[in-house]
Each structure stands twice: as structure tokens, then as C-alpha cells.
CSV table of C-alpha atoms in Angstrom, one decimal:
chain,number,residue,atom,x,y,z
R,1,UNK,CA,-7.6,-49.3,27.9
R,2,UNK,CA,-10.8,-50.6,26.3
R,3,UNK,CA,-13.9,-48.5,26.5
R,4,UNK,CA,-17.3,-49.8,27.2
R,5,UNK,CA,-19.8,-48.6,24.7
R,6,UNK,CA,-23.5,-49.0,24.4
R,7,UNK,CA,-25.0,-49.6,20.9
R,8,UNK,CA,-27.4,-46.9,19.9
R,9,UNK,CA,-31.0,-48.0,20.1
R,10,UNK,CA,-33.4,-47.4,17.2
R,11,UNK,CA,-39.6,-42.5,18.7
R,12,UNK,CA,-69.6,-24.5,15.8
R,13,UNK,CA,-71.3,-21.8,15.7
R,14,UNK,CA,-71.8,-20.8,19.3
R,15,UNK,CA,-75.2,-21.4,21.0
R,16,UNK,CA,-75.2,-18.0,22.7
R,17,UNK,CA,-77.0,-15.3,20.7
R,18,UNK,CA,-74.7,-12.5,21.9
R,19,UNK,CA,-72.8,-10.6,19.2
R,20,UNK,CA,-69.0,-10.9,18.8
R,21,UNK,CA,-67.0,-7.8,19.6
R,22,UNK,CA,-66.3,-7.1,16.0
R,23,UNK,CA,-69.0,-6.6,13.4
R,24,UNK,CA,-69.3,-9.4,10.9
R,25,UNK,CA,-71.2,-9.6,7.7
R,26,UNK,CA,-73.5,-12.6,7.0
R,27,UNK,CA,-70.7,-14.1,4.9
R,28,UNK,CA,-68.4,-13.9,7.9
R,29,UNK,CA,-70.8,-15.5,10.4
R,30,UNK,CA,-69.1,-18.1,12.6
R,31,UNK,CA,-69.7,-21.6,11.7
R,32,UNK,CA,-68.8,-25.1,12.6
R,33,UNK,CA,-69.5,-26.9,9.4
R,34,UNK,CA,-66.4,-28.7,8.2
R,35,UNK,CA,-65.4,-27.8,4.7
R,36,UNK,CA,-64.0,-30.1,2.1
R,37,UNK,CA,-61.2,-29.2,-0.2
R,38,UNK,CA,-57.9,-30.3,-1.7
R,39,UNK,CA,-56.2,-30.9,1.7
R,40,UNK,CA,-56.2,-34.5,2.8
R,41,UNK,CA,-55.0,-36.2,6.0
R,42,UNK,CA,-53.4,-39.6,6.4
R,43,UNK,CA,-55.5,-42.3,8.1
R,44,UNK,CA,-55.2,-42.3,11.8
R,45,UNK,CA,-53.0,-45.0,13.3
R,46,UNK,CA,-53.5,-46.8,16.6
R,47,UNK,CA,-50.8,-48.4,18.7
R,48,UNK,CA,-51.2,-52.0,19.8
R,49,UNK,CA,-53.7,-52.3,22.7
R,50,UNK,CA,-51.4,-54.4,24.8
R,51,UNK,CA,-48.9,-51.6,25.2
R,52,UNK,CA,-49.2,-50.0,28.6
R,53,UNK,CA,-49.4,-46.2,28.6
R,54,UNK,CA,-46.0,-45.7,30.1
R,55,UNK,CA,-44.3,-48.1,27.8
R,56,UNK,CA,-46.0,-46.5,24.8
R,57,UNK,CA,-44.9,-43.0,25.8
R,58,UNK,CA,-41.3,-44.2,26.3
R,59,UNK,CA,-41.3,-45.9,22.9
R,60,UNK,CA,-42.6,-42.7,21.2
R,61,UNK,CA,-40.0,-40.6,22.9
R,62,UNK,CA,-37.1,-43.0,22.0
R,63,UNK,CA,-38.4,-43.1,18.4
R,64,UNK,CA,-38.6,-39.3,18.2
R,65,UNK,CA,-35.1,-38.8,19.6
R,66,UNK,CA,-33.5,-41.6,17.7
R,67,UNK,CA,-31.6,-39.4,15.3
R,68,UNK,CA,-30.5,-37.0,18.0
R,69,UNK,CA,-29.5,-39.9,20.3
R,70,UNK,CA,-27.5,-41.6,17.5
R,71,UNK,CA,-25.7,-38.4,16.5
R,72,UNK,CA,-24.9,-37.5,20.2
R,73,UNK,CA,-23.5,-41.0,21.1
R,74,UNK,CA,-21.5,-41.3,17.9
R,75,UNK,CA,-19.9,-37.9,18.5
R,76,UNK,CA,-19.1,-38.7,22.1
R,77,UNK,CA,-17.6,-42.0,21.2
R,78,UNK,CA,-15.5,-40.4,18.6
R,79,UNK,CA,-14.3,-37.8,21.0
R,80,UNK,CA,-13.0,-40.5,23.4
R,81,UNK,CA,-11.7,-42.9,20.7
R,82,UNK,CA,-8.1,-43.8,21.6
R,83,UNK,CA,-8.1,-41.7,24.8
R,84,UNK,CA,-7.6,-43.7,27.9
R,85,UNK,CA,-7.5,-40.8,30.3
R,86,UNK,CA,-10.0,-38.0,30.9
R,87,UNK,CA,-7.6,-35.1,30.3
R,88,UNK,CA,-8.2,-31.5,29.2
R,89,UNK,CA,-7.8,-32.3,25.5
R,90,UNK,CA,-10.4,-35.0,25.8
R,91,UNK,CA,-12.8,-32.6,27.5
R,92,UNK,CA,-12.3,-30.1,24.7
R,93,UNK,CA,-13.3,-32.8,22.2
R,94,UNK,CA,-16.3,-33.5,24.3
R,95,UNK,CA,-17.3,-29.8,24.3
R,96,UNK,CA,-17.1,-29.7,20.6
R,97,UNK,CA,-19.2,-32.8,20.3
R,98,UNK,CA,-22.0,-31.4,22.5
R,99,UNK,CA,-22.1,-28.1,20.6
R,100,UNK,CA,-22.4,-29.9,17.3
R,101,UNK,CA,-25.7,-31.5,18.5
R,102,UNK,CA,-27.4,-28.1,19.0
R,103,UNK,CA,-27.3,-28.1,22.8
R,104,UNK,CA,-25.9,-24.6,22.5
R,105,UNK,CA,-22.5,-23.2,23.3
R,106,UNK,CA,-23.2,-22.1,26.9
R,107,UNK,CA,-25.1,-25.2,27.7
R,108,UNK,CA,-22.3,-27.4,26.3
R,109,UNK,CA,-19.7,-25.4,28.3
R,110,UNK,CA,-21.7,-25.8,31.5
R,111,UNK,CA,-22.0,-29.6,31.0
R,112,UNK,CA,-18.3,-30.0,30.4
R,113,UNK,CA,-17.5,-27.9,33.4
R,114,UNK,CA,-19.6,-30.2,35.5
R,115,UNK,CA,-17.7,-33.2,34.1
R,116,UNK,CA,-14.4,-31.4,34.7
R,117,UNK,CA,-15.2,-30.7,38.4
R,118,UNK,CA,-15.9,-34.4,39.0
R,119,UNK,CA,-12.8,-35.8,37.3
R,120,UNK,CA,-9.8,-36.7,39.3
R,121,UNK,CA,-6.3,-36.2,37.8
R,122,UNK,CA,-5.4,-39.2,35.6
R,123,UNK,CA,-8.9,-40.7,35.9
R,124,UNK,CA,-9.5,-43.3,33.2
R,125,UNK,CA,-12.3,-42.7,30.6
R,126,UNK,CA,-15.6,-44.5,31.3
R,127,UNK,CA,-18.2,-43.8,28.6
R,128,UNK,CA,-21.1,-45.4,30.5
R,129,UNK,CA,-20.5,-43.3,33.6
R,130,UNK,CA,-19.9,-40.2,31.5
R,131,UNK,CA,-23.2,-40.7,29.7
R,132,UNK,CA,-25.1,-41.2,33.0
R,133,UNK,CA,-23.5,-38.0,34.4
R,134,UNK,CA,-24.4,-36.0,31.3
R,135,UNK,CA,-28.0,-37.3,31.5
R,136,UNK,CA,-28.2,-36.2,35.2
R,137,UNK,CA,-26.8,-32.7,34.4
R,138,UNK,CA,-29.2,-32.2,31.4
R,139,UNK,CA,-32.2,-33.2,33.6
R,140,UNK,CA,-31.1,-30.7,36.2
R,141,UNK,CA,-30.9,-27.9,33.5
R,142,UNK,CA,-34.3,-28.8,32.2
R,143,UNK,CA,-35.9,-28.8,35.6
R,144,UNK,CA,-34.3,-25.5,36.5
R,145,UNK,CA,-36.5,-23.6,33.9
R,146,UNK,CA,-39.6,-22.0,35.5
R,147,UNK,CA,-42.4,-24.5,35.5
R,148,UNK,CA,-46.1,-23.6,34.7
R,149,UNK,CA,-48.5,-23.7,37.6
R,150,UNK,CA,-50.4,-27.0,38.1
R,151,UNK,CA,-53.8,-27.1,36.3
R,152,UNK,CA,-56.7,-26.0,38.3
R,153,UNK,CA,-60.4,-27.0,38.1
R,154,UNK,CA,-61.3,-24.1,35.8
R,155,UNK,CA,-61.4,-24.5,32.0
R,156,UNK,CA,-58.0,-23.8,30.2
R,157,UNK,CA,-57.6,-21.5,27.3
R,158,UNK,CA,-54.4,-22.2,25.3
R,159,UNK,CA,-53.3,-19.6,22.8
R,160,UNK,CA,-51.0,-21.3,20.3
R,161,UNK,CA,-48.4,-19.0,18.6
R,162,UNK,CA,-45.6,-19.6,16.1
R,163,UNK,CA,-44.5,-18.7,12.6
R,164,UNK,CA,-46.0,-20.3,9.6
R,165,UNK,CA,-44.5,-23.7,8.7
R,166,UNK,CA,-43.5,-24.9,12.2
R,167,UNK,CA,-46.4,-27.4,12.4
R,168,UNK,CA,-48.7,-25.1,14.5
R,169,UNK,CA,-52.0,-26.4,13.3
R,170,UNK,CA,-51.0,-30.0,13.5
R,171,UNK,CA,-49.7,-29.4,17.0
R,172,UNK,CA,-53.1,-28.1,18.0
R,173,UNK,CA,-54.7,-31.2,16.7
R,174,UNK,CA,-52.3,-33.3,18.7
R,175,UNK,CA,-53.1,-31.4,21.9
R,176,UNK,CA,-56.8,-31.7,21.2
R,177,UNK,CA,-56.5,-35.5,20.7
R,178,UNK,CA,-54.4,-35.8,23.9
R,179,UNK,CA,-57.1,-34.1,25.9
R,180,UNK,CA,-59.9,-35.9,24.2
R,181,UNK,CA,-58.3,-39.2,25.0
R,182,UNK,CA,-58.3,-38.2,28.7
R,183,UNK,CA,-62.1,-37.8,28.5
R,184,UNK,CA,-62.0,-34.0,28.4
R,185,UNK,CA,-64.2,-31.9,26.2
R,186,UNK,CA,-62.3,-29.7,23.7
R,187,UNK,CA,-63.2,-26.8,21.4
R,188,UNK,CA,-60.7,-25.6,18.8
R,189,UNK,CA,-60.9,-22.0,17.5
R,190,UNK,CA,-59.6,-21.3,13.9
R,191,UNK,CA,-58.2,-17.9,14.9
R,192,UNK,CA,-55.7,-17.7,12.0
R,193,UNK,CA,-58.2,-16.1,9.7
R,194,UNK,CA,-55.4,-14.6,7.6
R,195,UNK,CA,-54.9,-17.9,5.8
R,196,UNK,CA,-57.8,-19.8,4.3
R,197,UNK,CA,-55.7,-22.9,4.2
R,198,UNK,CA,-55.2,-22.7,8.0
R,199,UNK,CA,-59.0,-22.6,8.5
R,200,UNK,CA,-59.5,-25.5,6.2
R,201,UNK,CA,-56.7,-27.6,7.8
R,202,UNK,CA,-57.9,-27.2,11.4
R,203,UNK,CA,-61.5,-27.9,10.2
R,204,UNK,CA,-60.4,-31.2,8.7
R,205,UNK,CA,-58.6,-32.1,11.9
R,206,UNK,CA,-61.7,-31.4,13.9
R,207,UNK,CA,-63.8,-33.5,11.6
R,208,UNK,CA,-61.3,-36.4,11.8
R,209,UNK,CA,-61.0,-36.3,15.6
R,210,UNK,CA,-64.6,-35.6,16.3
R,211,UNK,CA,-63.8,-32.2,18.0
R,212,UNK,CA,-65.8,-29.0,17.5
R,213,UNK,CA,-64.1,-26.3,15.5
R,214,UNK,CA,-65.3,-22.7,15.7
R,215,UNK,CA,-64.5,-20.8,12.5
R,216,UNK,CA,-65.3,-17.9,10.2
R,217,UNK,CA,-64.5,-17.1,6.6
R,218,UNK,CA,-61.0,-16.1,5.7
R,219,UNK,CA,-60.4,-12.5,6.6
R,220,UNK,CA,-62.7,-12.5,9.6
R,221,UNK,CA,-61.9,-11.0,13.0
R,222,UNK,CA,-59.9,-13.5,15.1
R,223,UNK,CA,-61.3,-12.0,18.3
R,224,UNK,CA,-64.8,-12.7,17.1
R,225,UNK,CA,-63.9,-16.3,16.5
R,226,UNK,CA,-62.5,-16.5,20.1
R,227,UNK,CA,-65.7,-14.9,21.4
R,228,UNK,CA,-67.8,-17.5,19.8
R,229,UNK,CA,-65.5,-20.3,20.8
R,230,UNK,CA,-65.8,-19.3,24.5
R,231,UNK,CA,-69.6,-19.2,24.2
R,232,UNK,CA,-69.5,-22.7,22.6
R,233,UNK,CA,-67.2,-24.0,25.3
R,234,UNK,CA,-69.4,-22.8,28.1
R,235,UNK,CA,-72.5,-24.2,26.5
R,236,UNK,CA,-70.9,-27.6,26.0
R,237,UNK,CA,-69.1,-27.7,29.3
R,238,UNK,CA,-65.7,-27.9,27.6
R,239,UNK,CA,-62.5,-28.3,29.6
R,240,UNK,CA,-60.2,-26.9,26.9
R,241,UNK,CA,-60.3,-24.1,24.3
R,242,UNK,CA,-57.3,-24.2,21.9
R,243,UNK,CA,-56.9,-21.1,19.8
R,244,UNK,CA,-54.9,-21.0,16.6
R,245,UNK,CA,-53.3,-17.6,15.8
R,246,UNK,CA,-51.7,-16.0,12.7
R,247,UNK,CA,-48.0,-16.7,12.2
R,248,UNK,CA,-47.0,-13.2,11.2
R,249,UNK,CA,-44.0,-12.4,13.4
R,250,UNK,CA,-42.6,-10.0,10.8
R,251,UNK,CA,-45.4,-7.7,11.6
R,252,UNK,CA,-45.0,-7.4,15.4
R,253,UNK,CA,-47.3,-4.5,15.9
R,254,UNK,CA,-50.2,-6.2,14.1
R,255,UNK,CA,-49.6,-9.4,16.0
R,256,UNK,CA,-49.5,-7.7,19.4
R,257,UNK,CA,-52.7,-5.7,18.6
R,258,UNK,CA,-54.4,-8.9,17.5
R,259,UNK,CA,-53.4,-10.9,20.6
R,260,UNK,CA,-54.3,-8.0,22.9
R,261,UNK,CA,-57.8,-7.8,21.4
R,262,UNK,CA,-58.2,-11.5,21.9
R,263,UNK,CA,-57.0,-11.1,25.5
R,264,UNK,CA,-59.6,-8.5,26.2
R,265,UNK,CA,-62.3,-10.8,24.9
R,266,UNK,CA,-61.0,-13.6,27.1
R,267,UNK,CA,-60.9,-11.3,30.2
R,268,UNK,CA,-64.5,-10.2,29.6
R,269,UNK,CA,-66.1,-13.4,28.6
R,270,UNK,CA,-64.1,-16.0,30.5
R,271,UNK,CA,-62.9,-14.3,33.7
R,272,UNK,CA,-61.5,-16.8,36.1
R,273,UNK,CA,-60.6,-19.3,33.5
R,274,UNK,CA,-57.0,-20.5,33.2
R,275,UNK,CA,-54.9,-19.0,30.4
R,276,UNK,CA,-51.6,-19.8,28.8
R,277,UNK,CA,-49.6,-19.1,25.6
R,278,UNK,CA,-47.9,-22.0,23.9
R,279,UNK,CA,-45.1,-21.3,21.4
R,280,UNK,CA,-44.6,-23.9,18.7
R,281,UNK,CA,-41.0,-24.3,17.5
R,282,UNK,CA,-39.6,-26.6,14.8
R,283,UNK,CA,-36.7,-28.7,16.1
R,284,UNK,CA,-35.3,-29.2,12.6
R,285,UNK,CA,-34.2,-25.6,12.6
R,286,UNK,CA,-31.8,-26.1,15.5
R,287,UNK,CA,-30.4,-22.9,16.9
R,288,UNK,CA,-32.6,-20.8,14.6
R,289,UNK,CA,-35.5,-21.9,16.7
R,290,UNK,CA,-33.8,-20.2,19.7
R,291,UNK,CA,-33.6,-17.0,17.8
R,292,UNK,CA,-37.2,-17.3,16.7
R,293,UNK,CA,-38.3,-17.9,20.3
R,294,UNK,CA,-36.3,-14.8,21.5
R,295,UNK,CA,-38.2,-12.7,19.0
R,296,UNK,CA,-41.6,-14.1,20.1
R,297,UNK,CA,-40.9,-13.5,23.8
R,298,UNK,CA,-40.2,-9.9,23.0
R,299,UNK,CA,-43.7,-9.6,21.4
R,300,UNK,CA,-45.9,-11.8,23.6
R,301,UNK,CA,-45.6,-13.5,27.0
R,302,UNK,CA,-44.9,-17.2,26.5
R,303,UNK,CA,-45.7,-19.8,29.1
R,304,UNK,CA,-44.2,-22.9,27.5
R,305,UNK,CA,-43.0,-24.5,24.3
R,306,UNK,CA,-44.3,-27.3,22.0
R,307,UNK,CA,-41.2,-28.6,20.1
R,308,UNK,CA,-42.2,-30.3,16.8
R,309,UNK,CA,-40.6,-32.6,14.2
R,310,UNK,CA,-38.2,-34.2,16.6
R,311,UNK,CA,-38.4,-37.5,14.7
R,312,UNK,CA,-36.9,-35.8,11.6
R,313,UNK,CA,-33.8,-34.2,13.0
R,314,UNK,CA,-30.6,-34.8,15.0
R,315,UNK,CA,-31.1,-31.4,16.6
R,316,UNK,CA,-33.3,-32.5,19.5
R,317,UNK,CA,-30.7,-31.0,21.9
R,318,UNK,CA,-32.4,-27.6,21.1
R,319,UNK,CA,-34.9,-28.5,23.9
R,320,UNK,CA,-32.1,-28.1,26.4
R,321,UNK,CA,-31.1,-24.7,25.0
R,322,UNK,CA,-34.7,-23.6,25.2
R,323,UNK,CA,-34.9,-24.4,28.9
R,324,UNK,CA,-31.4,-23.1,29.8
R,325,UNK,CA,-31.0,-20.1,27.6
R,326,UNK,CA,-34.6,-18.8,27.3
R,327,UNK,CA,-35.8,-20.0,30.7
R,328,UNK,CA,-38.9,-21.5,29.0
R,329,UNK,CA,-40.3,-24.9,29.9
R,330,UNK,CA,-40.7,-27.4,27.1
R,331,UNK,CA,-44.2,-28.8,27.7
R,332,UNK,CA,-44.8,-31.1,24.7
R,333,UNK,CA,-42.8,-32.9,22.0
R,334,UNK,CA,-44.1,-33.7,18.5
R,335,UNK,CA,-42.5,-37.1,17.5
R,336,UNK,CA,-44.3,-37.9,14.3
R,337,UNK,CA,-47.0,-36.8,11.8
R,338,UNK,CA,-50.0,-38.5,13.3
R,339,UNK,CA,-52.2,-36.9,15.9
R,340,UNK,CA,-51.2,-39.5,18.5
R,341,UNK,CA,-47.5,-38.7,18.0
R,342,UNK,CA,-47.1,-36.3,21.0
R,343,UNK,CA,-45.4,-36.7,24.3
R,344,UNK,CA,-46.0,-34.6,27.4
R,345,UNK,CA,-42.5,-33.5,28.3
R,346,UNK,CA,-40.6,-35.1,31.2
R,347,UNK,CA,-37.1,-33.9,31.9
R,348,UNK,CA,-35.7,-37.1,33.3
R,349,UNK,CA,-37.2,-39.3,30.5
R,350,UNK,CA,-35.9,-36.9,27.9
R,351,UNK,CA,-32.4,-36.8,29.3
R,352,UNK,CA,-32.3,-40.6,29.5
R,353,UNK,CA,-33.6,-41.0,26.0
R,354,UNK,CA,-30.7,-38.8,24.8
R,355,UNK,CA,-28.0,-41.0,26.3
R,356,UNK,CA,-29.4,-44.5,26.9
């Protein structure tokens, strides 16, 4: 019996005079003036104008998932090499192959069980049909995670959380550019006052993208930064306020207190605005990202996930584990280092890109 195989394809200072909730010295006054320093950013890249939006997004997704797709297809092909019949031993090899791509043990077992229930005794192996079936099942798992409510007409405040090193600040810049390109006004708040480099980096992104950044000196009060950002957003009729936060999960009590204080400022100054908390995870860490997410959800309520660095790993299957095991929707995918390298998550497109 010959198997049919597909070849893997190649992804300001606020205008309101009211005081912030925490006292600040003149040196800590909120400002919008971009600073210059040793950090540098690569020149922004543009895709060809003739690409349609849909085609461009699909190409980004395929490029971002290329390593995961290749690893997954190679392992499935190897599992069925020389096996003409879909028997129990073949299914065991399939389960091992899926686990190896960071889909997670329980997710892989569930996928194989779905295949097993659809296989007739003695049925011949058909890799094309199998891959289509797995794509369908993965899309179902992804869609089964609770989904965020649809956006309303009110401005949206996005709190971005995540440990240092996962690409949090760059992800904020990608979100800001995505909204800017939709014609929506954005304000970014440099709420990670614990690290001077974080303030400088987000300021550089703001200067590059033409987006206002509200900031203080390092060591300032994050809640004061958010206060001024909300005033600036209201004065400028902004649709989005994106808030960077400190990545100090090892100090849960401090993080919880900091986010709670910010929450009180938001409730007082922006009552009625939409709010959400977005957790940034690094896909290259595989199952460690799941453990990290579990710890964060114990500390703060999380509404969705931004999965970064997909283009540099074969562990993109972790997105499925996030949805199935943690019951968290994946909302955005980072598929490169440039600010345009972001894709709004679509379950069916993601599943198809894994297997087609």
C-alpha cells in the first residue's frame, strides 16, 4: 500500500490637571517625550501592496507555523511509514508523535481517541484524510475554549502581563500597530516602571509607530502612569489604552497589589470602559509556557493569550494546550520580530496551517 503524502510547505503627559493617585516628585512627573539611548530597532518592513489582507494574513500564519508544521507532518509520516493498516500499534505511534510536538499529553490522547472511534477494523491508512481529521478536531478544541465578549463601542483598556523575556513590550507594539492600521487612536502606558529599559523600549516603539506613550521615570508609581494615560486617552478620543506591567511573577503579593491598585484607578477614572487582561507567553518554551500560565491565572484573572515567537520554534502546538488545558482563548500570534508580524487568532486557519 502506498501512502499519499503532501510535501510540507515553507509565516504624553496627560492634558488633565488632576493629580495622580500616588504622590510624585517633579523628577517623576509623567511625560511623553521619547528618550534616546542604546536601544535600537530594526527598520520597519512593508508587505507588497498587491497582497490582499486575507492572503497576507494567511502567508504570515503559514510562515510563523512553518517549523511546527514541518515537525508535525514529518513525525506523522514517520509514524505511518510502512504501515498499511490503521491498527492499534499505528495509533500508539501517532499519539507519541503528537505529544512530541507540544500539543500536550491529554490533548494528544483526545485527538487519537477521536481517530480511533472513526476507524473501521482493517481500514487502510490514508494520511491526507488523517490530517484533515486532525485539523478538524484541533479546530473544535480551540473553539471550545471560552471566548471573550465581542468588542463594544466603549474604549478598551488592555492590561498586558507576562514574565520578563517573553516579548511583552514588543507584543504591545504589535497590538498598537494593528489598531493604528485600523484607523483607531491608541495610547500606550509604560506601566513597567520597575525596569528603566522597559520604559525606554516602549518609548522607542511609540516614536517609531507615531503612537503616544505615557511614562514616568524608573521607579515611579504604575497606577499614576495609568491615571495619566486614561486622562490622555479621554482628551484625545483614543479607542485603545494598552498598559505594560512589571513581569515579576516570583513576587505574587506585590504583583497582585500593583494590579489591584491599577484596577481601582481604572474603575474610578474610566467607569464603563471595556477592560481585559492579556497574558503574553513565549511559544519557544513549549509546555513550560503552560506551567507559567497556570501560575499567572492563580494570581490575576486572564482573559486571553498572546502567543509570541511562533516563527522560531516547532512547539506551536502549545496553542492547542493553552485552549484545551487552561480554557483560555488564544487571541493573537506573534510570527516575527517586526511590528506587522502579528495575526489575530482564527481557530480554523490555525488548524489548517498545522496540517496543510
